Amino acid sequence: MENTEKFENFTYELDGNLYINLTSKCTNDCTFCVRNEKADYFGHKLWLAREPSAAEVIARLPADIGKYKEYVFCGFGEPTIKLPALLEIAAEIKRRGGTTRINTNGQANMIWKRDVTGELAPVVDKINVSLNEATAEAYAALCKPAFGEAAFAGLQDFAKKCAEKGINTWFSVVDIIGEEKIAQCRRIAEACGVTLRVRAYIE
């Protein structure tokens, strides 16, 4: 269900961070995604009427970059779909001394059909890859990726390459998957050289 209401909330504040909302497009169609239920997230209406240019987002950055703890590329879509804009904005934030993070499904290399981690490394400090499940089959059923079950191996390879290039990278899962799956996910994270963060499920 795509909401008919659309907005130009290219940035929004949450928990002392500035979130950057570049697109409403995503290569996953997760069964649990908040966007399937409503047009807003913690009061922020995030369905975009159009996608912003890098210049438009840069114009919305505060003069004092230290105003926010982190600048997080995360909205209703997959931010790496807009990689050129993301890189330009992140480079400007880094130039001013800000901290950058991407919340991603980890499919950037599959989307762009090349390894983009070398482009991300100079301008992105942190990457949170949503692992969500413990097996390729379960991931495909839950997240319905455009790349099918191959997405699960793809996101692991992406996380591994990010970590190898010095980006602070971790996988995240939600606690409702249960202890056994969390243990499996922890093994996957260790094999990729990244940490695992377990998040509480938000209704």
XYZ file of N, CA and C in Angstrom:
609
model
N 0.849 -1.200 0.000
C 0.000 0.000 0.000
C 0.881 1.247 0.000
N 0.807 2.026 -1.049
C 1.559 3.282 -1.063
C 0.617 4.400 -0.673
N 1.043 5.185 0.285
C 0.193 6.270 0.757
C 0.119 7.371 -0.295
N -1.071 7.938 -0.473
C -1.243 8.964 -1.506
C -0.731 10.329 -1.058
N -0.650 10.528 0.263
C -0.113 11.799 0.776
C 1.401 11.811 0.588
N 1.915 12.896 -0.001
C 3.369 12.977 -0.208
C 3.899 14.319 0.278
N 5.147 14.311 0.737
C 5.714 15.495 1.383
C 7.144 15.748 0.909
N 7.696 16.872 1.345
C 9.087 17.189 1.012
C 9.949 17.206 2.274
N 9.726 16.211 3.134
C 10.534 16.090 4.351
C 11.839 15.372 4.018
N 12.778 16.136 3.453
C 14.064 15.563 3.049
C 14.971 15.348 4.258
N 14.697 16.078 5.338
C 15.437 15.877 6.590
C 14.437 15.897 7.742
N 14.746 15.157 8.804
C 13.905 15.196 10.001
C 14.765 14.872 11.212
N 14.362 15.403 12.363
C 15.126 15.235 13.603
C 14.556 14.097 14.441
N 15.462 13.313 15.024
C 15.053 12.232 15.917
C 16.236 11.906 16.828
N 16.003 11.890 18.130
C 17.024 11.479 19.115
C 18.355 12.224 18.982
N 18.296 13.511 18.683
C 19.525 14.302 18.594
C 20.308 14.129 17.311
N 19.723 13.375 16.368
C 20.347 13.173 15.063
C 19.519 13.859 13.979
N 20.157 14.153 12.852
C 19.415 14.639 11.691
C 19.351 13.502 10.675
N 18.141 13.099 10.342
C 17.929 12.014 9.381
C 17.714 12.609 7.991
N 18.315 11.975 7.006
C 18.249 12.462 5.626
C 17.475 11.441 4.800
N 16.375 11.892 4.245
C 15.392 11.050 3.559
C 15.516 11.289 2.055
N 16.256 10.440 1.348
C 16.585 10.698 -0.057
C 15.596 10.107 -1.059
N 14.900 9.052 -0.657
C 14.035 8.367 -1.618
C 12.962 7.555 -0.894
N 11.866 7.305 -1.589
C 10.846 6.386 -1.061
C 10.942 5.025 -1.758
N 11.920 4.871 -2.639
C 12.097 3.588 -3.346
C 12.926 2.641 -2.495
N 12.636 1.332 -2.628
C 13.412 0.335 -1.900
C 13.462 -0.961 -2.703
N 14.562 -1.693 -2.581
C 14.677 -2.986 -3.269
C 14.087 -4.120 -2.436
N 13.675 -3.811 -1.214
C 12.948 -4.773 -0.375
C 11.493 -4.331 -0.248
N 10.645 -5.284 0.080
C 9.251 -4.977 0.393
C 8.927 -5.718 1.697
N 9.612 -5.301 2.759
C 9.538 -6.030 4.037
C 8.111 -6.089 4.582
N 7.733 -7.268 5.027
C 6.377 -7.473 5.543
C 6.119 -6.635 6.781
N 7.202 -6.299 7.527
C 7.050 -5.568 8.794
C 7.238 -4.064 8.631
N 7.520 -3.586 7.421
C 7.928 -2.184 7.250
C 6.837 -1.213 7.660
N 7.242 -0.200 8.432
C 6.312 0.814 8.936
C 5.609 1.544 7.785
N 6.270 1.662 6.638
C 5.682 2.425 5.533
C 4.438 1.743 4.955
N 4.303 0.433 5.204
C 3.112 -0.276 4.728
C 1.868 0.089 5.536
N 2.100 0.629 6.721
C 0.993 0.899 7.625
C 0.540 2.357 7.619
N 1.517 3.262 7.484
C 1.160 4.677 7.646
C 2.174 5.568 6.941
N 1.827 6.837 6.815
C 2.683 7.785 6.082
C 3.700 8.475 6.963
N 3.606 8.240 8.277
C 4.550 8.968 9.134
C 5.274 8.029 10.094
N 6.394 8.501 10.595
C 7.241 7.751 11.509
C 7.604 8.682 12.651
N 7.152 8.358 13.853
C 7.350 9.238 15.015
C 6.925 10.672 14.694
N 5.801 10.795 13.974
C 5.255 12.119 13.666
C 5.845 12.770 12.425
N 6.839 12.121 11.798
C 7.447 12.696 10.592
C 6.831 12.042 9.357
N 6.263 12.862 8.483
C 5.634 12.336 7.266
C 6.714 12.163 6.199
N 6.990 10.910 5.837
C 8.206 10.617 5.080
C 8.000 10.177 3.627
N 6.758 9.960 3.200
C 6.573 9.660 1.772
C 6.942 10.909 0.985
N 7.832 10.770 0.034
C 8.319 11.938 -0.698
C 7.505 12.225 -1.951
N 7.165 13.508 -2.129
C 6.501 13.951 -3.363
C 7.496 13.874 -4.516
N 8.761 14.101 -4.190
C 9.845 14.000 -5.187
C 11.144 13.758 -4.430
N 12.162 13.340 -5.162
C 13.457 13.094 -4.539
C 14.293 14.369 -4.565
N 14.949 14.703 -3.452
C 15.735 15.932 -3.413
C 17.063 15.786 -4.145
N 17.587 16.898 -4.606
C 18.957 16.914 -5.126
C 19.901 17.003 -3.933
N 21.171 16.706 -4.170
C 22.166 16.835 -3.101
C 22.200 18.273 -2.599
N 22.137 19.228 -3.527
C 22.204 20.651 -3.159
C 21.055 21.047 -2.236
N 19.860 20.505 -2.485
C 18.702 20.843 -1.643
C 18.901 20.340 -0.210
N 19.471 19.146 -0.074
C 19.707 18.608 1.265
C 20.823 19.391 1.953
N 21.888 19.679 1.221
C 23.011 20.443 1.792
C 22.521 21.808 2.296
N 21.579 22.396 1.565
C 21.014 23.694 1.975
C 20.267 23.590 3.307
N 19.803 22.394 3.667
C 19.064 22.202 4.918
C 19.971 21.793 6.084
N 21.257 21.629 5.827
C 22.176 21.294 6.920
C 22.383 22.528 7.789
N 22.533 22.348 9.099
C 22.748 23.515 9.959
C 24.133 24.122 9.737
N 24.228 25.413 9.951
C 25.533 26.094 9.826
C 26.525 25.489 10.807
N 26.037 25.172 12.013
C 26.867 24.518 13.017
C 26.644 23.011 12.918
N 27.564 22.323 12.267
C 27.385 20.893 12.004
C 27.334 20.088 13.302
N 27.913 20.638 14.388
C 27.909 19.964 15.679
C 26.570 19.981 16.389
N 25.570 20.589 15.754
C 24.223 20.644 16.342
C 23.635 19.240 16.514
N 24.019 18.328 15.626
C 23.497 16.951 15.700
C 24.627 15.964 15.967
N 24.300 14.900 16.706
C 25.282 13.858 17.011
C 25.728 13.157 15.730
N 24.728 12.782 14.929
C 25.001 12.063 13.685
C 24.068 12.537 12.588
N 24.527 12.368 11.358
C 23.710 12.639 10.176
C 23.446 11.290 9.530
N 22.175 10.873 9.604
C 21.826 9.494 9.265
C 21.019 9.432 7.972
N 21.551 8.697 6.999
C 20.825 8.493 5.744
C 19.843 7.361 5.967
N 18.570 7.749 6.136
C 17.541 6.781 6.489
C 16.187 7.450 6.347
N 15.288 6.842 5.595
C 13.938 7.382 5.464
C 12.990 6.243 5.172
N 12.054 6.464 4.261
C 11.115 5.395 3.906
C 11.660 4.501 2.797
N 12.811 4.863 2.227
C 13.385 4.064 1.144
C 14.801 3.618 1.477
N 15.453 2.991 0.496
C 16.839 2.531 0.645
C 17.772 3.637 0.171
N 18.531 4.268 1.095
C 19.306 5.450 0.716
C 20.361 5.224 -0.356
N 20.918 3.999 -0.445
C 21.990 3.775 -1.428
C 21.473 3.727 -2.863
N 20.144 3.683 -3.043
C 19.575 3.818 -4.387
C 19.969 5.182 -4.961
N 20.117 6.168 -4.087
C 20.510 7.529 -4.484
C 21.987 7.764 -4.161
N 22.824 6.821 -4.540
C 24.242 6.861 -4.158
C 24.966 8.160 -4.535
N 24.849 8.678 -5.763
C 25.589 9.908 -6.085
C 25.236 11.075 -5.154
N 23.946 11.254 -4.879
C 23.518 12.327 -3.964
C 24.022 12.049 -2.550
N 23.913 10.797 -2.118
C 24.364 10.414 -0.777
C 25.849 10.742 -0.598
N 26.657 10.379 -1.580
C 28.103 10.617 -1.482
C 28.428 12.110 -1.429
N 27.706 12.889 -2.221
C 27.950 14.341 -2.255
C 27.577 14.995 -0.917
N 26.438 14.601 -0.376
C 25.982 15.159 0.902
C 26.914 14.717 2.033
N 27.246 13.427 2.047
C 28.112 12.893 3.105
C 29.488 13.559 3.069
N 29.993 13.816 1.863
C 31.301 14.471 1.727
C 31.272 15.878 2.326
N 30.156 16.574 2.123
C 30.023 17.935 2.672
C 29.929 17.890 4.201
N 29.182 16.923 4.733
C 29.068 16.784 6.191
C 30.436 16.472 6.794
N 31.178 15.550 6.163
C 32.508 15.193 6.653
C 33.457 16.388 6.572
N 33.360 17.148 5.494
C 34.228 18.317 5.304
C 34.052 19.298 6.464
N 32.822 19.374 6.968
C 32.518 20.289 8.079
C 32.745 19.647 9.451
N 33.137 18.380 9.466
C 33.454 17.720 10.731
C 32.313 16.949 11.363
N 31.259 16.666 10.599
C 30.124 15.909 11.132
C 30.342 14.401 11.046
N 29.516 13.650 11.762
C 29.557 12.179 11.759
C 28.409 11.640 10.915
N 28.718 10.724 10.007
C 27.707 10.204 9.079
C 27.436 8.718 9.309
N 26.169 8.355 9.111
C 25.773 6.944 9.231
C 24.753 6.621 8.142
N 24.793 5.391 7.671
C 23.766 4.911 6.737
C 23.029 3.753 7.393
N 21.714 3.782 7.374
C 20.892 2.623 7.718
C 20.461 2.006 6.390
N 20.868 0.778 6.125
C 20.718 0.212 4.783
C 20.311 -1.255 4.811
N 19.775 -1.726 3.688
C 19.504 -3.163 3.547
C 20.741 -3.903 3.027
N 21.828 -3.163 2.778
C 23.087 -3.798 2.398
C 23.164 -4.284 0.960
N 22.245 -3.822 0.129
C 22.197 -4.303 -1.258
C 22.826 -3.333 -2.270
N 23.588 -2.347 -1.778
C 24.137 -1.313 -2.665
C 24.969 -1.883 -3.812
N 25.819 -2.866 -3.522
C 26.664 -3.431 -4.582
C 25.829 -4.162 -5.633
N 24.709 -4.728 -5.222
C 23.814 -5.416 -6.154
C 23.038 -4.378 -6.979
N 22.626 -3.301 -6.320
C 21.882 -2.239 -7.003
C 22.747 -1.608 -8.097
N 24.005 -1.338 -7.767
C 24.906 -0.619 -8.695
C 25.767 -1.545 -9.542
N 25.645 -2.852 -9.301
C 26.382 -3.866 -10.080
C 27.901 -3.649 -10.041
N 28.375 -3.144 -8.909
C 29.812 -2.963 -8.686
C 30.031 -2.782 -7.190
N 31.286 -2.849 -6.759
C 31.614 -2.645 -5.353
C 31.713 -1.146 -5.087
N 30.754 -0.617 -4.341
C 30.734 0.831 -4.057
C 31.337 1.167 -2.693
N 31.806 0.154 -1.969
C 32.257 0.398 -0.588
C 33.479 1.323 -0.531
N 34.307 1.289 -1.557
C 35.463 2.178 -1.610
C 35.067 3.639 -1.745
N 33.906 3.887 -2.346
C 33.385 5.255 -2.468
C 32.755 5.718 -1.161
N 32.172 4.786 -0.427
C 31.529 5.125 0.842
C 32.558 5.390 1.946
N 33.636 4.614 1.946
C 34.602 4.648 3.053
C 35.138 6.040 3.422
N 35.477 6.913 2.448
C 36.030 8.215 2.842
C 35.015 9.163 3.490
N 33.726 8.927 3.263
C 32.726 9.911 3.706
C 31.688 9.364 4.692
N 31.696 8.052 4.921
C 30.708 7.447 5.825
C 31.425 6.828 7.023
N 31.026 7.228 8.234
C 31.651 6.725 9.456
C 31.074 5.383 9.901
N 29.746 5.261 9.783
C 29.057 4.096 10.350
C 28.021 3.551 9.368
N 27.887 2.231 9.354
C 26.861 1.604 8.512
C 26.133 0.534 9.318
N 24.818 0.695 9.393
C 23.949 -0.283 10.045
C 23.238 -1.063 8.938
N 23.596 -2.340 8.799
C 22.974 -3.201 7.787
C 21.898 -4.041 8.473
N 20.677 -3.940 7.980
C 19.573 -4.731 8.546
C 19.694 -6.177 8.084
N 20.072 -7.045 9.004
C 20.212 -8.473 8.668
C 18.843 -9.154 8.733
N 18.106 -8.848 9.773
C 16.700 -9.247 9.931
C 16.421 -10.740 10.132
N 17.182 -11.603 9.482
C 16.907 -13.035 9.577
C 18.202 -13.841 9.590
N 18.082 -15.152 9.825
C 19.262 -16.002 10.006
C 19.603 -16.860 8.785
N 18.660 -16.963 7.833
C 18.915 -17.754 6.612
C 18.411 -16.999 5.384
N 18.950 -17.364 4.240
C 18.562 -16.714 2.983
C 17.069 -16.915 2.694
N 16.597 -18.102 2.960
C 15.190 -18.436 2.687
C 14.255 -17.595 3.573
N 14.588 -17.533 4.854
C 13.759 -16.763 5.793
C 13.822 -15.271 5.473
N 15.016 -14.785 5.086
C 15.186 -13.375 4.721
C 14.325 -13.030 3.508
N 14.342 -13.903 2.502
C 13.566 -13.653 1.281
C 12.069 -13.622 1.584
N 11.626 -14.499 2.472
C 10.208 -14.543 2.841
C 9.793 -13.298 3.617
N 10.673 -12.826 4.501
C 10.365 -11.684 5.358
C 10.503 -10.348 4.627
N 11.584 -10.217 3.862
C 11.939 -8.914 3.276
C 11.576 -8.782 1.793
N 11.231 -9.875 1.160
C 10.833 -9.883 -0.263
C 11.765 -9.033 -1.131
N 13.073 -9.334 -1.113
C 14.012 -8.525 -1.894
C 13.858 -8.726 -3.397
N 14.122 -7.662 -4.143
C 14.067 -7.721 -5.609
C 15.088 -8.733 -6.146
N 16.159 -8.966 -5.382
C 17.224 -9.874 -5.821
C 17.004 -11.310 -5.344
N 15.864 -11.569 -4.710
C 15.576 -12.913 -4.230
C 16.512 -13.338 -3.112
N 16.693 -14.651 -2.957
C 17.512 -15.178 -1.862
C 18.975 -14.733 -1.959
N 19.432 -14.374 -3.159
C 20.825 -13.923 -3.349
C 21.127 -12.664 -2.536
N 20.087 -11.909 -2.189
C 20.276 -10.669 -1.427
C 20.939 -10.942 -0.078
N 20.673 -12.103 0.500
C 21.191 -12.408 1.838
C 22.720 -12.547 1.819
N 23.238 -13.261 0.828
C 24.698 -13.365 0.682
C 25.272 -12.011 0.261
N 24.533 -11.287 -0.565
C 24.991 -9.981 -1.052
C 25.178 -8.971 0.054
N 24.232 -8.925 0.988
C 24.348 -7.942 2.077
C 25.480 -8.318 3.038
N 25.731 -9.624 3.179
C 26.853 -10.047 4.028
C 28.185 -9.640 3.403
N 28.302 -9.840 2.100
C 29.521 -9.458 1.389
C 29.748 -7.945 1.471
N 28.655 -7.199 1.350
C 28.726 -5.732 1.439
C 29.238 -5.306 2.820
N 28.668 -5.885 3.870
C 29.069 -5.539 5.246
C 30.534 -5.871 5.483
N 30.955 -7.030 4.988
C 32.342 -7.470 5.140
C 33.292 -6.474 4.470
N 32.944 -6.071 3.246
C 33.795 -5.124 2.506
C 33.823 -3.748 3.188
N 32.694 -3.322 3.730
C 32.653 -2.043 4.453
C 33.576 -2.086 5.662
N 33.489 -3.172 6.420
C 34.319 -3.330 7.623
C 35.801 -3.373 7.258
N 36.116 -4.073 6.171
C 37.516 -4.178 5.721
C 38.089 -2.809 5.343
N 37.203 -1.905 4.919
C 37.657 -0.567 4.516
C 37.638 0.423 5.676
N 37.394 -0.078 6.873
C 37.507 0.765 8.060
C 36.237 1.482 8.476
N 35.113 1.173 7.814
C 33.838 1.769 8.240
C 33.333 0.978 9.450
N 32.865 1.675 10.474
C 32.285 1.017 11.653
C 30.953 0.405 11.230
N 30.940 -0.907 11.013
C 29.792 -1.591 10.406
C 29.211 -2.616 11.371
N 27.892 -2.683 11.421
C 27.242 -3.714 12.242
C 25.966 -4.193 11.564
N 25.546 -5.390 11.941
C 24.252 -5.931 11.536
C 23.256 -5.632 12.648
N 22.007 -5.424 12.268
C 20.972 -5.291 13.287
C 19.860 -6.305 13.029
N 19.324 -6.823 14.115
C 18.153 -7.701 14.075
C 17.201 -7.244 15.174
N 15.958 -7.654 15.072
C 14.965 -7.302 16.084
C 14.788 -8.502 17.025
N 14.639 -8.212 18.306
C 14.646 -9.274 19.323
C 13.545 -10.329 19.157
N 12.473 -9.995 18.435
C 11.358 -10.959 18.327
C 11.706 -12.206 17.502
N 12.862 -12.227 16.832
C 13.210 -13.434 16.060
C 13.602 -14.606 16.976
N 13.889 -14.318 18.239
C 14.161 -15.384 19.205
C 15.645 -15.677 19.377
N 15.969 -16.302 20.510
C 17.364 -16.529 20.907
C 18.157 -17.378 19.915
N 17.527 -18.416 19.397
C 18.234 -19.346 18.498
C 18.682 -18.620 17.223
N 17.767 -17.862 16.651
C 18.102 -17.115 15.433
C 19.115 -16.007 15.723
N 18.991 -15.384 16.879
C 19.953 -14.332 17.261
C 21.365 -14.942 17.340
N 21.464 -16.135 17.878
C 22.765 -16.821 17.969
C 23.319 -17.106 16.570
N 22.440 -17.537 15.650
C 22.853 -17.773 14.257
C 23.334 -16.468 13.615
N 22.598 -15.401 13.861
C 22.951 -14.097 13.300
C 24.286 -13.612 13.855
N 24.537 -13.922 15.118
C 25.805 -13.524 15.735
C 26.975 -14.237 15.047
N 26.773 -15.494 14.682
C 27.813 -16.252 13.968
C 28.052 -15.656 12.578
N 26.970 -15.265 11.914
C 27.090 -14.636 10.591
C 27.881 -13.332 10.702
N 27.556 -12.544 11.716
C 28.253 -11.264 11.931
C 29.745 -11.492 12.161
N 30.068 -12.475 13.008
C 31.481 -12.782 13.293
C 32.216 -13.186 12.029
N 31.560 -13.979 11.181
C 32.176 -14.426 9.928
C 32.440 -13.252 8.983
N 31.628 -12.209 9.107
C 31.777 -11.021 8.246
C 32.682 -9.960 8.877
N 33.114 -10.198 10.115
C 33.985 -9.240 10.790
C 33.260 -8.004 11.291
N 31.959 -8.157 11.574
C 31.175 -7.031 12.093
C 30.485 -7.455 13.391
N 29.919 -6.476 14.104
C 29.193 -6.795 15.335
C 27.701 -6.967 15.028
N 26.983 -7.501 15.993
C 25.536 -7.647 15.868
C 24.866 -6.818 16.945
N 23.899 -6.015 16.550
C 23.105 -5.258 17.519
C 21.672 -5.778 17.478
N 21.150 -6.086 18.650
C 19.787 -6.597 18.765
C 18.895 -5.458 19.244
N 17.915 -5.116 18.434
C 17.029 -3.992 18.760
C 15.707 -4.510 19.307
N 15.114 -3.743 20.212
C 13.789 -4.084 20.721
C 12.756 -3.808 19.633
N 11.787 -4.688 19.510
C 10.727 -4.514 18.506
C 9.837 -3.336 18.904
N 9.604 -2.448 17.938
C 8.714 -1.293 18.174
C 7.377 -1.579 17.493
N 6.315 -1.569 18.279
C 4.983 -1.816 17.704
C 4.642 -0.755 16.664
